[in-house]
Coordinates of C-alpha atoms in Angstrom, one line a residue:
X1 CA -0.1 -0.3 0.0
X2 CA 1.5 3.3 -1.0
X3 CA 1.3 6.0 0.6
X4 CA 1.9 7.5 4.7
X5 CA 4.1 4.9 6.9
X6 CA 2.2 6.5 10.1
X7 CA -0.7 7.5 11.3
X8 CA 1.1 10.6 12.5
X9 CA 2.1 11.2 8.6
X10 CA -1.7 10.0 7.2
X11 CA -3.1 12.9 9.6
X12 CA -0.6 15.3 8.9
X13 CA -1.9 14.4 4.9
X14 CA -5.3 14.2 5.2
X15 CA -5.6 17.6 7.1
X16 CA -3.7 19.3 4.2
X17 CA -6.1 18.4 2.0
X18 CA -9.3 19.4 2.9
X19 CA -8.7 21.6 6.2
X20 CA -12.2 22.7 6.2
X21 CA -14.2 20.2 5.5
X22 CA -15.3 18.6 8.5
X23 CA -13.6 15.9 10.1
X24 CA -15.4 15.4 13.7
X25 CA -18.7 16.3 14.7
X26 CA -21.8 15.4 17.3
X27 CA -25.7 14.2 16.9
X28 CA -26.9 17.2 15.3
X29 CA -23.9 19.2 14.6
X30 CA -23.6 20.6 18.6
X31 CA -19.7 20.3 18.3
X32 CA -18.7 20.4 14.9
X33 CA -14.7 20.4 14.2
X34 CA -13.0 20.7 11.1
X35 CA -9.8 19.6 10.2
X36 CA -7.2 22.8 10.7
X37 CA -9.4 22.9 14.1
X38 CA -8.4 19.1 14.5
X39 CA -4.6 20.0 13.5
X40 CA -4.1 23.1 15.8
X41 CA -6.0 21.0 18.7
X42 CA -3.5 18.3 18.4
X43 CA -0.3 20.4 18.0
X44 CA -1.8 22.6 21.2
X45 CA -2.7 19.0 22.8
X46 CA 0.8 17.7 22.5
X47 CA 3.2 20.7 23.6
X48 CA 0.2 20.1 26.5
X49 CA 2.0 16.8 27.0
X50 CA 4.8 17.2 26.5
X51 CA 5.0 19.6 29.3
X52 CA 4.2 16.7 31.6
X53 CA 7.0 14.8 30.1
X54 CA 5.7 13.3 27.7
X55 CA 8.0 11.8 25.1
X56 CA 9.0 8.6 23.2
X57 CA 8.3 4.8 24.3
X58 CA 5.6 6.8 26.9
X59 CA 2.1 4.9 27.3
X60 CA -0.9 7.7 28.2
X61 CA -4.2 6.0 29.0
X62 CA -7.8 7.6 27.9
X63 CA -10.9 6.5 29.9
X64 CA -13.4 8.5 27.6
X65 CA -16.6 8.6 26.1
X66 CA -17.4 8.6 22.2
X67 CA -17.2 12.2 21.9
X68 CA -14.3 14.3 19.8
X69 CA -11.9 14.9 22.5
X70 CA -11.3 11.1 22.5
X71 CA -9.7 11.6 19.1
X72 CA -7.9 14.3 19.7
X73 CA -6.0 13.2 22.1
X74 CA -5.1 10.3 21.0
X75 CA -3.8 12.0 17.8
X76 CA -1.7 14.1 20.1
X77 CA 0.0 11.3 22.5
X78 CA 1.1 10.2 19.0
X79 CA 2.7 12.9 17.5
X80 CA 4.7 13.0 20.8
X81 CA 5.9 9.9 19.7
X82 CA 4.1 8.2 22.5
X83 CA 1.4 5.0 22.7
X84 CA -2.1 5.9 23.7
X85 CA -4.0 3.1 25.0
X86 CA -7.7 3.1 26.0
X87 CA -9.8 1.4 28.5
X88 CA -13.1 0.3 29.2
X89 CA -15.3 2.6 31.1
X90 CA -17.0 -0.2 32.8
X91 CA -13.3 -1.3 34.3
X92 CA -13.3 -1.9 38.5
X93 CA -10.3 -0.6 39.5
X94 CA -9.2 -3.2 40.1
X95 CA -8.9 -4.1 36.9
X96 CA -7.8 -0.7 35.9
X97 CA -4.7 -0.8 38.4
X98 CA -3.6 -4.0 36.6
X99 CA -3.8 -2.6 32.9
X100 CA -2.0 0.9 34.5
X101 CA 1.2 -1.4 36.1
X102 CA 1.4 -3.2 32.9
X103 CA 1.3 -0.2 30.5
X104 CA 3.7 1.7 33.2
X105 CA 1.4 5.1 31.9
X106 CA 2.6 8.5 34.0
X107 CA -0.4 9.7 32.4
X108 CA -4.4 9.3 32.8
X109 CA -6.9 11.3 30.5
X110 CA -10.4 10.8 31.4
X111 CA -13.9 13.0 31.9
X112 CA -15.2 13.6 35.9
X113 CA -17.6 10.6 35.5
X114 CA -14.4 8.1 35.8
X115 CA -12.1 9.8 38.1
X116 CA -13.5 7.5 40.8
X117 CA -12.1 4.5 39.6
X118 CA -9.1 6.2 38.0
X119 CA -8.4 7.5 41.5
X120 CA -9.3 4.1 43.3
X121 CA -6.6 2.8 40.4
X122 CA -4.2 5.1 41.0
X123 CA -3.9 4.5 45.2
X124 CA -3.7 0.9 44.2
X125 CA -0.2 1.7 42.9
X126 CA 1.2 2.1 39.4
X127 CA 3.0 5.1 37.9
X128 CA 0.2 7.5 37.6
X129 CA 1.5 11.2 38.4
X130 CA -1.3 13.1 36.4
X131 CA -4.8 13.1 35.9
X132 CA -6.4 15.6 33.0
X133 CA -10.1 16.0 32.4
X134 CA -11.7 16.6 29.5
X135 CA -14.3 18.1 31.0
X136 CA -13.4 20.5 33.6
X137 CA -10.2 20.4 36.4
X138 CA -12.0 19.1 40.0
X139 CA -9.4 19.3 43.0
X140 CA -6.4 17.3 42.1
X141 CA -6.6 17.0 38.1
X142 CA -5.4 18.8 35.4
X143 CA -7.8 21.1 32.8
X144 CA -7.0 19.6 28.8
X145 CA -7.1 23.4 27.9
X146 CA -4.7 24.7 30.2
X147 CA -2.0 22.8 30.4
X148 CA 0.9 24.4 30.0
X149 CA 3.2 24.0 27.2
X150 CA 6.7 22.3 26.8
X151 CA 9.2 25.1 26.0
X152 CA 11.5 23.1 23.9
X153 CA 9.5 20.5 22.6
X154 CA 9.7 21.0 18.8
X155 CA 6.7 19.4 17.7
X156 CA 7.1 18.7 13.7
X157 CA 10.3 16.6 14.3
X158 CA 8.6 14.8 16.9
X159 CA 6.2 13.5 14.9
X160 CA 8.3 13.1 12.1
X161 CA 10.4 10.8 14.1
X162 CA 7.2 7.9 14.7
X163 CA 8.7 4.8 13.0
X164 CA 6.2 2.6 11.1
X165 CA 7.6 -0.5 13.5
X166 CA 6.4 1.8 17.1
X167 CA 3.3 0.5 18.9
X168 CA 0.6 2.4 17.9
X169 CA -1.8 1.6 20.4
X170 CA -1.7 -1.3 23.1
X171 CA -5.0 -2.8 23.2
X172 CA -6.5 -5.0 26.7
X173 CA -8.5 -8.5 24.9
X174 CA -11.5 -8.6 27.5
X175 CA -10.5 -12.3 27.9
X176 CA -13.6 -14.5 29.1
X177 CA -11.1 -16.1 31.3
X178 CA -8.2 -15.0 33.3
X179 CA -6.4 -11.6 33.4
X180 CA -6.9 -9.2 30.2
X181 CA -4.0 -9.2 27.4
X182 CA -2.2 -5.8 26.2
X183 CA -1.6 -6.2 23.1
X184 CA 0.8 -4.0 21.2
X185 CA -0.5 -2.9 17.8
X186 CA 2.3 -1.0 15.3
X187 CA 1.3 1.8 12.6
X188 CA 2.6 -1.0 9.9
X189 CA -0.3 -3.1 11.7
X190 CA -2.8 -1.1 10.8
X191 CA -1.8 0.3 7.8
X192 CA -1.1 -3.3 6.3
X193 CA -4.5 -4.4 7.3
X194 CA -6.2 -0.7 5.9
X195 CA -5.7 -2.1 2.8
X196 CA -8.7 -4.2 3.0
X197 CA -10.5 -0.5 1.8
X198 CA -8.6 -0.5 -1.5
X199 CA -11.2 -3.6 -2.4
X200 CA -14.0 -2.0 -0.7
X201 CA -13.6 1.4 -3.1
X202 CA -10.9 4.4 -1.6
X203 CA -12.8 6.2 1.3
X204 CA -12.2 10.0 1.6
X205 CA -13.6 12.8 2.7
X206 CA -17.6 12.3 1.2
X207 CA -17.5 9.2 3.3
X208 CA -19.2 9.1 7.3
X209 CA -19.3 6.9 9.8
X210 CA -20.3 6.5 13.8
X211 CA -18.2 6.3 16.4
X212 CA -20.3 4.2 19.5
X213 CA -18.5 1.1 20.1
X214 CA -16.1 1.5 22.9
X215 CA -12.5 3.0 21.9
X216 CA -11.0 0.2 23.9
X217 CA -12.3 -2.0 21.2
X218 CA -9.7 -2.3 18.0
X219 CA -12.1 -2.3 15.6
X220 CA -14.1 0.4 16.5
X221 CA -10.1 2.7 16.4
X222 CA -9.9 0.5 13.1
X223 CA -12.7 2.4 11.3
X224 CA -13.6 5.7 13.3
X225 CA -9.9 6.5 14.2
X226 CA -7.5 5.0 12.4
X227 CA -9.2 5.6 9.1
X228 CA -10.2 8.5 9.8
X229 CA -6.9 10.2 10.1
X230 CA -5.4 7.9 6.7
X231 CA -9.0 8.7 4.5
X232 CA -11.0 12.0 5.6
X233 CA -13.6 9.6 6.9
X234 CA -15.9 12.0 8.5
X235 CA -17.0 10.5 12.1
X236 CA -20.1 11.1 14.5
X237 CA -19.2 10.4 18.1
X238 CA -21.8 9.0 20.2
X239 CA -21.5 8.9 23.5
X240 CA -24.6 6.3 24.7
X241 CA -24.5 3.2 22.4
X242 CA -28.1 2.3 23.6
X243 CA -28.8 6.0 20.9
X244 CA -26.9 4.4 17.9
X245 CA -29.7 3.5 16.3
X246 CA -31.2 7.0 16.2
X247 CA -28.2 8.2 15.2
X248 CA -28.2 6.6 11.8
X249 CA -31.2 9.1 10.4
X250 CA -28.7 12.1 10.9
X251 CA -25.7 11.0 9.7
X252 CA -26.6 8.7 7.3
X253 CA -23.1 6.9 7.0
X254 CA -21.8 5.2 4.7
X255 CA -19.8 2.8 6.2
X256 CA -21.3 1.5 9.6
X257 CA -19.9 -1.3 11.1
X258 CA -22.3 -3.6 14.1
X259 CA -22.1 -6.1 16.5
X260 CA -24.7 -8.6 15.7
X261 CA -26.7 -7.2 19.0
X262 CA -27.1 -3.9 17.0
X263 CA -28.1 -5.7 14.2
X264 CA -30.8 -7.8 15.7
X265 CA -32.4 -4.9 17.4
X266 CA -32.6 -3.0 14.0
X267 CA -34.3 -6.6 13.1
X268 CA -36.6 -6.3 16.3
X269 CA -37.3 -2.4 15.9
X270 CA -38.4 -3.2 12.0
X271 CA -40.7 -6.6 12.7
X272 CA -42.3 -4.3 15.7
X273 CA -42.9 -1.8 13.4
X274 CA -44.7 -4.0 10.9
X275 CA -47.0 -6.0 13.3
X276 CA -48.1 -2.4 14.0
X277 CA -48.7 -1.7 10.1
X278 CA -52.4 -2.1 8.3
X279 CA -52.8 -5.4 6.8
X280 CA -52.2 -3.9 3.3
X281 CA -48.6 -2.3 4.2
X282 CA -47.7 -5.5 6.2
X283 CA -48.6 -7.7 3.4
X284 CA -46.8 -5.6 0.6
X285 CA -43.4 -5.3 2.8
X286 CA -43.4 -8.5 4.0
X287 CA -43.8 -9.4 -0.4
X288 CA -40.5 -7.0 -0.4
X289 CA -38.9 -8.9 1.7
X290 CA -39.3 -12.0 0.6
X291 CA -38.6 -10.8 -3.5
X292 CA -35.4 -9.4 -1.6
X293 CA -34.6 -12.6 0.0
X294 CA -34.1 -14.4 -3.4
X295 CA -31.6 -11.8 -3.9
X296 CA -29.4 -12.5 -1.5
X297 CA -29.7 -16.6 -1.3
X298 CA -28.9 -16.0 -4.8
X299 CA -26.2 -13.8 -4.6
X300 CA -24.9 -15.7 -1.9
X301 CA -24.6 -18.7 -3.9
X302 CA -22.9 -16.9 -6.7
X303 CA -26.0 -16.5 -9.2
X304 CA -27.5 -14.3 -10.5
X305 CA -31.8 -13.7 -10.7
X306 CA -33.4 -14.2 -13.9
X307 CA -35.3 -11.6 -16.0
X308 CA -38.8 -11.8 -14.0
X309 CA -37.1 -12.2 -10.4
X310 CA -35.1 -9.1 -10.8
X311 CA -37.9 -7.2 -12.6
X312 CA -40.0 -8.1 -9.3
X313 CA -36.7 -6.7 -7.5
X314 CA -36.7 -3.8 -8.6
X315 CA -40.4 -2.9 -8.3
X316 CA -39.7 -4.3 -4.7
X317 CA -37.1 -1.7 -4.2
X318 CA -39.1 0.9 -5.5
X319 CA -42.1 1.0 -3.7
X320 CA -41.0 -0.7 -0.5
X321 CA -36.9 -1.4 0.5
X322 CA -35.7 1.7 -0.3
X323 CA -38.0 3.6 2.0
X324 CA -36.9 0.6 4.5
X325 CA -33.5 1.7 4.4
X326 CA -34.0 5.9 4.8
X327 CA -36.0 5.3 7.6
X328 CA -33.2 2.9 9.1
X329 CA -30.6 5.9 8.0
X330 CA -29.1 3.4 6.4
X331 CA -29.6 3.7 2.5
X332 CA -26.2 5.2 1.8
X333 CA -24.4 2.4 2.9
X334 CA -21.6 1.4 0.7
X335 CA -20.3 -1.4 3.7
X336 CA -22.3 -2.6 6.4
X337 CA -19.2 -4.5 8.7
X338 CA -20.3 -7.1 11.2
X339 CA -18.0 -8.8 13.8
X340 CA -17.1 -9.2 17.4
X341 CA -19.6 -12.2 17.3
X342 CA -21.4 -14.2 14.6
X343 CA -24.7 -12.7 13.8
X344 CA -27.3 -15.0 13.4
X345 CA -27.9 -16.6 9.8
X346 CA -31.7 -15.3 9.4
X347 CA -31.0 -11.2 11.1
X348 CA -28.1 -11.9 8.1
X349 CA -30.1 -12.3 5.5
X350 CA -33.2 -10.6 6.3
X351 CA -31.2 -7.5 6.2
X352 CA -29.6 -8.5 2.5
X353 CA -32.9 -8.7 2.2
X354 CA -33.5 -5.1 2.3
X355 CA -30.6 -4.2 0.4
X356 CA -28.0 -2.8 3.4
X357 CA -24.7 -4.9 2.1
X358 CA -24.3 -6.1 5.5
X359 CA -20.4 -8.0 4.9
X360 CA -19.7 -10.5 7.9
X361 CA -16.0 -10.5 8.6
X362 CA -13.5 -12.9 11.1
X363 CA -10.7 -11.4 13.2
X364 CA -9.3 -10.7 16.3
X365 CA -7.2 -7.9 18.3
X366 CA -3.9 -10.2 17.5
X367 CA -4.8 -9.5 14.2
X368 CA -5.4 -6.0 14.1
X369 CA -8.9 -6.3 13.2
X370 CA -10.0 -7.9 10.1
X371 CA -8.3 -11.3 9.3
X372 CA -11.0 -12.8 7.0
X373 CA -14.4 -10.5 5.2
X374 CA -17.4 -10.7 2.5
X375 CA -16.9 -8.4 0.1
X376 CA -19.9 -6.4 -0.6
X377 CA -19.6 -7.7 -4.3
X378 CA -20.2 -10.8 -3.0
X379 CA -22.0 -11.8 0.8
X380 CA -21.5 -15.7 1.4
X381 CA -24.1 -15.9 3.8
X382 CA -22.9 -18.2 7.0
X383 CA -19.5 -17.7 6.0
X384 CA -16.9 -14.8 6.8
X385 CA -15.7 -14.0 4.0
X386 CA -12.1 -14.2 2.6
X387 CA -8.4 -13.0 3.6
X388 CA -8.4 -9.5 3.6
X389 CA -5.0 -8.4 1.4
X390 CA -1.6 -9.7 2.4
X391 CA -3.6 -12.2 5.3
X392 CA -2.8 -15.7 4.4
X393 CA -5.6 -18.7 6.0
X394 CA -5.0 -21.9 7.1
X395 CA -6.1 -24.3 9.2
X396 CA -4.5 -26.6 11.7
X397 CA -4.7 -30.5 12.1
X398 CA -7.4 -29.7 14.6
X399 CA -9.4 -27.8 12.4
X400 CA -8.0 -24.4 14.7
X401 CA -7.7 -21.1 12.0
X402 CA -4.5 -19.4 11.8
X403 CA -3.7 -16.3 10.6
X404 CA -1.2 -14.6 8.8
X405 CA 0.4 -11.6 7.9
X406 CA 2.5 -8.2 8.3
X407 CA -1.3 -7.4 10.3
X408 CA -0.3 -9.1 13.4
X409 CA 0.4 -8.0 16.2
X410 CA 3.9 -7.6 17.7
X411 CA 2.7 -9.4 20.9
X412 CA 1.4 -9.2 24.2
X413 CA 3.1 -6.4 27.1
X414 CA 5.2 -7.9 29.1
X415 CA 4.0 -11.3 28.0
X416 CA 6.7 -12.8 26.3
X417 CA 5.6 -16.8 27.1
X418 CA 2.4 -15.8 25.7
X419 CA 2.9 -14.2 23.2
X420 CA 5.3 -17.3 21.7
X421 CA 1.9 -19.8 22.4
X422 CA -0.2 -17.6 20.2
X423 CA 2.4 -16.7 17.3
X424 CA 4.4 -19.7 16.5
X425 CA 8.0 -19.9 14.6
X426 CA 6.4 -19.3 11.2
X427 CA 4.4 -16.4 11.9
X428 CA 1.4 -18.2 12.3
X429 CA -1.2 -16.8 15.0
X430 CA -3.4 -19.5 16.1
X431 CA -6.6 -18.3 16.6
X432 CA -8.1 -20.6 19.0
X433 CA -10.7 -20.9 16.8
X434 CA -12.4 -23.5 14.7
X435 CA -13.0 -23.5 11.4
X436 CA -13.9 -25.0 8.2
X437 CA -12.9 -23.6 4.5
X438 CA -15.5 -24.0 1.6
X439 CA -14.0 -24.8 -2.5
X440 CA -14.4 -20.9 -2.9
X441 CA -11.8 -20.1 0.0
X442 CA -14.9 -18.7 2.0
X443 CA -13.9 -19.7 6.2
X444 CA -16.8 -20.4 8.5
X445 CA -16.2 -20.5 12.2
X446 CA -17.4 -23.4 14.1
X447 CA -16.8 -21.7 17.3
X448 CA -14.1 -21.7 19.8
X449 CA -11.9 -24.3 20.6
X450 CA -12.3 -24.5 24.4
X451 CA -16.0 -23.8 23.7
X452 CA -17.7 -26.7 22.3
X453 CA -19.9 -28.8 23.8
X454 CA -19.5 -31.6 23.5
X455 CA -22.6 -33.8 24.7
X456 CA -22.1 -37.6 26.9
X457 CA -22.8 -39.5 24.3
X458 CA -20.0 -37.6 22.3
X459 CA -21.6 -35.6 19.9
X460 CA -20.0 -31.6 18.7
X461 CA -21.7 -29.2 19.0
X462 CA -21.0 -25.3 18.1
X463 CA -22.8 -23.2 21.4
X464 CA -22.8 -20.4 19.2
X465 CA -25.1 -21.6 16.6
X466 CA -27.0 -22.5 18.8
X467 CA -28.1 -19.3 20.8
X468 CA -28.1 -18.0 17.4
X469 CA -30.7 -19.5 16.3
X470 CA -33.0 -19.1 19.6
X471 CA -32.2 -14.9 19.4
X472 CA -33.1 -15.0 15.9
X473 CA -36.5 -16.1 16.3
X474 CA -37.6 -14.8 20.0
X475 CA -37.6 -11.1 19.7
X476 CA -37.7 -11.1 23.6
X477 CA -34.7 -12.6 24.2
X478 CA -31.1 -10.7 25.0
X479 CA -27.5 -12.7 25.4
X480 CA -28.5 -16.4 25.4
X481 CA -26.5 -19.0 27.2
X482 CA -26.6 -22.6 25.9
X483 CA -25.3 -25.9 28.4
X484 CA -25.3 -29.4 27.6
X485 CA -21.4 -30.1 27.9
X486 CA -21.3 -33.4 29.6
X487 CA -24.7 -33.7 29.5
X488 CA -27.5 -35.9 28.2
X489 CA -28.7 -32.8 26.3
X490 CA -29.3 -29.2 25.8
X491 CA -30.8 -26.4 27.9
X492 CA -30.6 -22.9 28.3
X493 CA -30.4 -19.5 29.9
X494 CA -32.6 -16.7 28.2
X495 CA -32.8 -13.2 29.9
X496 CA -35.1 -10.9 28.4
X497 CA -34.5 -7.1 26.1
X498 CA -36.1 -4.9 28.4
X499 CA -37.0 -2.6 25.7
X500 CA -38.5 -6.3 23.7
X501 CA -40.0 -6.6 26.6
X502 CA -41.6 -3.3 27.8
X503 CA -43.4 -3.6 23.8
X504 CA -45.1 -7.2 24.6
X505 CA -46.0 -6.0 28.1
X506 CA -47.7 -3.2 26.4
X507 CA -49.2 -4.8 24.2
X508 CA -50.9 -7.9 26.8
X509 CA -51.3 -5.4 29.3
X510 CA -48.9 -6.9 31.4
X511 CA -47.9 -5.2 34.9
X512 CA -44.4 -5.7 36.6
X513 CA -40.9 -5.2 37.0
X514 CA -38.4 -7.0 34.6
X515 CA -38.2 -9.7 37.6
X516 CA -42.4 -10.2 37.5
X517 CA -42.8 -10.4 33.8
X518 CA -40.2 -12.8 33.2
X519 CA -42.1 -14.9 35.9
X520 CA -45.3 -14.5 33.7
X521 CA -46.9 -17.5 32.1
X522 CA -47.4 -15.3 29.2
X523 CA -43.9 -14.2 28.5
X524 CA -43.1 -18.2 29.3
X525 CA -45.6 -19.0 26.7
X526 CA -43.9 -16.6 24.4
X527 CA -40.2 -17.9 24.5
X528 CA -41.6 -21.7 24.4
X529 CA -43.1 -20.8 21.1
X530 CA -39.5 -19.0 19.5
X531 CA -37.5 -21.9 21.2
X532 CA -39.8 -24.5 19.5
X533 CA -39.7 -23.0 16.1
X534 CA -35.6 -22.3 16.7
X535 CA -35.5 -25.5 17.5
X536 CA -37.1 -26.8 13.7
X537 CA -33.7 -25.4 11.8
X538 CA -31.5 -27.6 14.6
X539 CA -30.6 -31.1 14.3
X540 CA -32.0 -33.3 16.5
X541 CA -29.0 -33.7 19.2
X542 CA -28.2 -30.0 19.2
X543 CA -32.1 -28.5 20.1
X544 CA -33.2 -27.1 23.4
X545 CA -34.9 -29.8 26.1
X546 CA -35.7 -27.0 28.2
X547 CA -34.6 -23.7 29.5
X548 CA -35.1 -20.9 31.8
X549 CA -35.9 -17.2 31.8
X550 CA -33.9 -15.4 34.2
X551 CA -35.4 -11.9 35.7
X552 CA -31.6 -10.3 35.2
X553 CA -29.5 -8.5 32.3
X554 CA -26.8 -9.2 31.2
X555 CA -24.8 -6.2 30.4
X556 CA -21.7 -5.0 28.2
X557 CA -19.1 -4.9 30.1
X558 CA -20.4 -7.2 33.3
X559 CA -19.1 -10.4 35.3
X560 CA -21.6 -12.3 32.4
X561 CA -20.5 -10.4 29.4
X562 CA -17.2 -9.1 27.7
X563 CA -17.7 -5.2 26.5
X564 CA -18.0 -6.8 23.4
X565 CA -20.9 -8.7 24.2
X566 CA -19.1 -12.1 24.2
X567 CA -20.6 -14.5 27.2
X568 CA -18.6 -15.1 29.8
X569 CA -19.3 -18.9 30.0
X570 CA -17.8 -19.8 33.3
X571 CA -18.6 -17.1 35.4
X572 CA -22.4 -17.6 34.3
X573 CA -21.9 -21.5 35.1
X574 CA -20.9 -20.7 38.5
X575 CA -23.2 -18.3 38.9
X576 CA -26.3 -20.5 37.8
X577 CA -25.0 -23.7 38.6
X578 CA -28.6 -24.4 41.1
X579 CA -30.5 -22.8 38.4
X580 CA -28.8 -25.0 35.1
X581 CA -28.9 -28.4 38.2
X582 CA -32.4 -28.4 38.5
X583 CA -33.3 -28.5 34.5
X584 CA -31.9 -32.0 34.6

């Protein structure tokens, strides 16, 4: 890939190209920052950080919601020759303390709302000397806008001295077990991985994306921060991730990254709207979506619609589908990506039927972001696509997915043994995922190597596949955990989605708190019907024999879900042991 060798050089080039175009904004244009203003603020903040002694080899922690200041501060740290890294805002003090100790950062940049966590973490030890607030300066902190500039700091020389193999960021894996590992990613890692955009179509100043996922999440940094520096892609920040779907009509993004839960909720919202529509509109919508499904399935199989079906699809799109996309704010999307966890096939097919090109991909922090991805020109449903440019994909003897390329991490910070366990001497990253590669080179992920269910009869099953079937068929469901390892049959713990539950309760005249509604026979009957529907899409051995509706809400970053919504299976199994045993 030709062009800048570091993200600092990329930023300087991008900012100079169209200085008066908008680089960063919030919904409704409450805050608007041009590339000229962005460059000026980066220089000011870098001078202030240099005044605190931040320089090459240093690290700076960021604990911020999705707001423009994240971009300003992260880029400024890079221009000091230092390494910025983000921490999840839900992290408890003990975990923050571990990360600060591992990273050796002397500076933390945060919002006032996170000061109690940060101060408690700093009190546990480590090297933190300065806490900078972006929204004021409570006692014992520094105001970002009032940092004193270093008198002898050569800004130009500092960013030009940054090398391609310098650490761009440290991403702490949320991990379903054990302490988080600090993945060190270099400028080269990202720039090489960004070659995928050459195949998606060039990105530029007319493109738009939404930043709503945590910036401690590698994928959000990849698309809505580093791509912004590299290509001029305009970023709209959304501080409350629950508001992302409503923000889409303001932004009308051309690129959008959604974790599966976002896509599931988008489908649920549309399903609910269709239920409330009049008979004629509902019938017309179902017809149009059915036509869209035929097109999605044909494209997935590498075929084209016949002449009659093509005319039908053009009519369906003009009468219905284009209007649905516009109401969702996804009518300008060139590429919609789905990652972090598998998207239910039913949900994926539904969105493709609407004409939204959702490209499911596969990757992990250790490979910067993308290992494989479907291309908008050929989205093969049920797969995570073909290798990204410059990435080799292979399967180990046991089916483990192996990745190799210039996008593979430098290593785990201060963990040489763990690094050696994960990246072998030939450069292959051992992902821990079991996969299959079809005749066309498309990768399908079966499940995590360590999470495969092996029942009493020795049958191997993917819990994720079963969980996705339940989620796709159960509008009321939040996260679902399937149990069955070394058991005679499969059972499920089903949580309730608060928003969907509220709509259901209103429609059925039910009252009470979430815990009370979870015990309602009406709710139980509705979920039972949905689980039976899901079972019809599963093999007999995979089917759910019984389930428990939980009164609890599992939030991202909690004891039961990682910040990227992956199940923490061991804590779930331990906490709900009695509930699980009662189902057997």
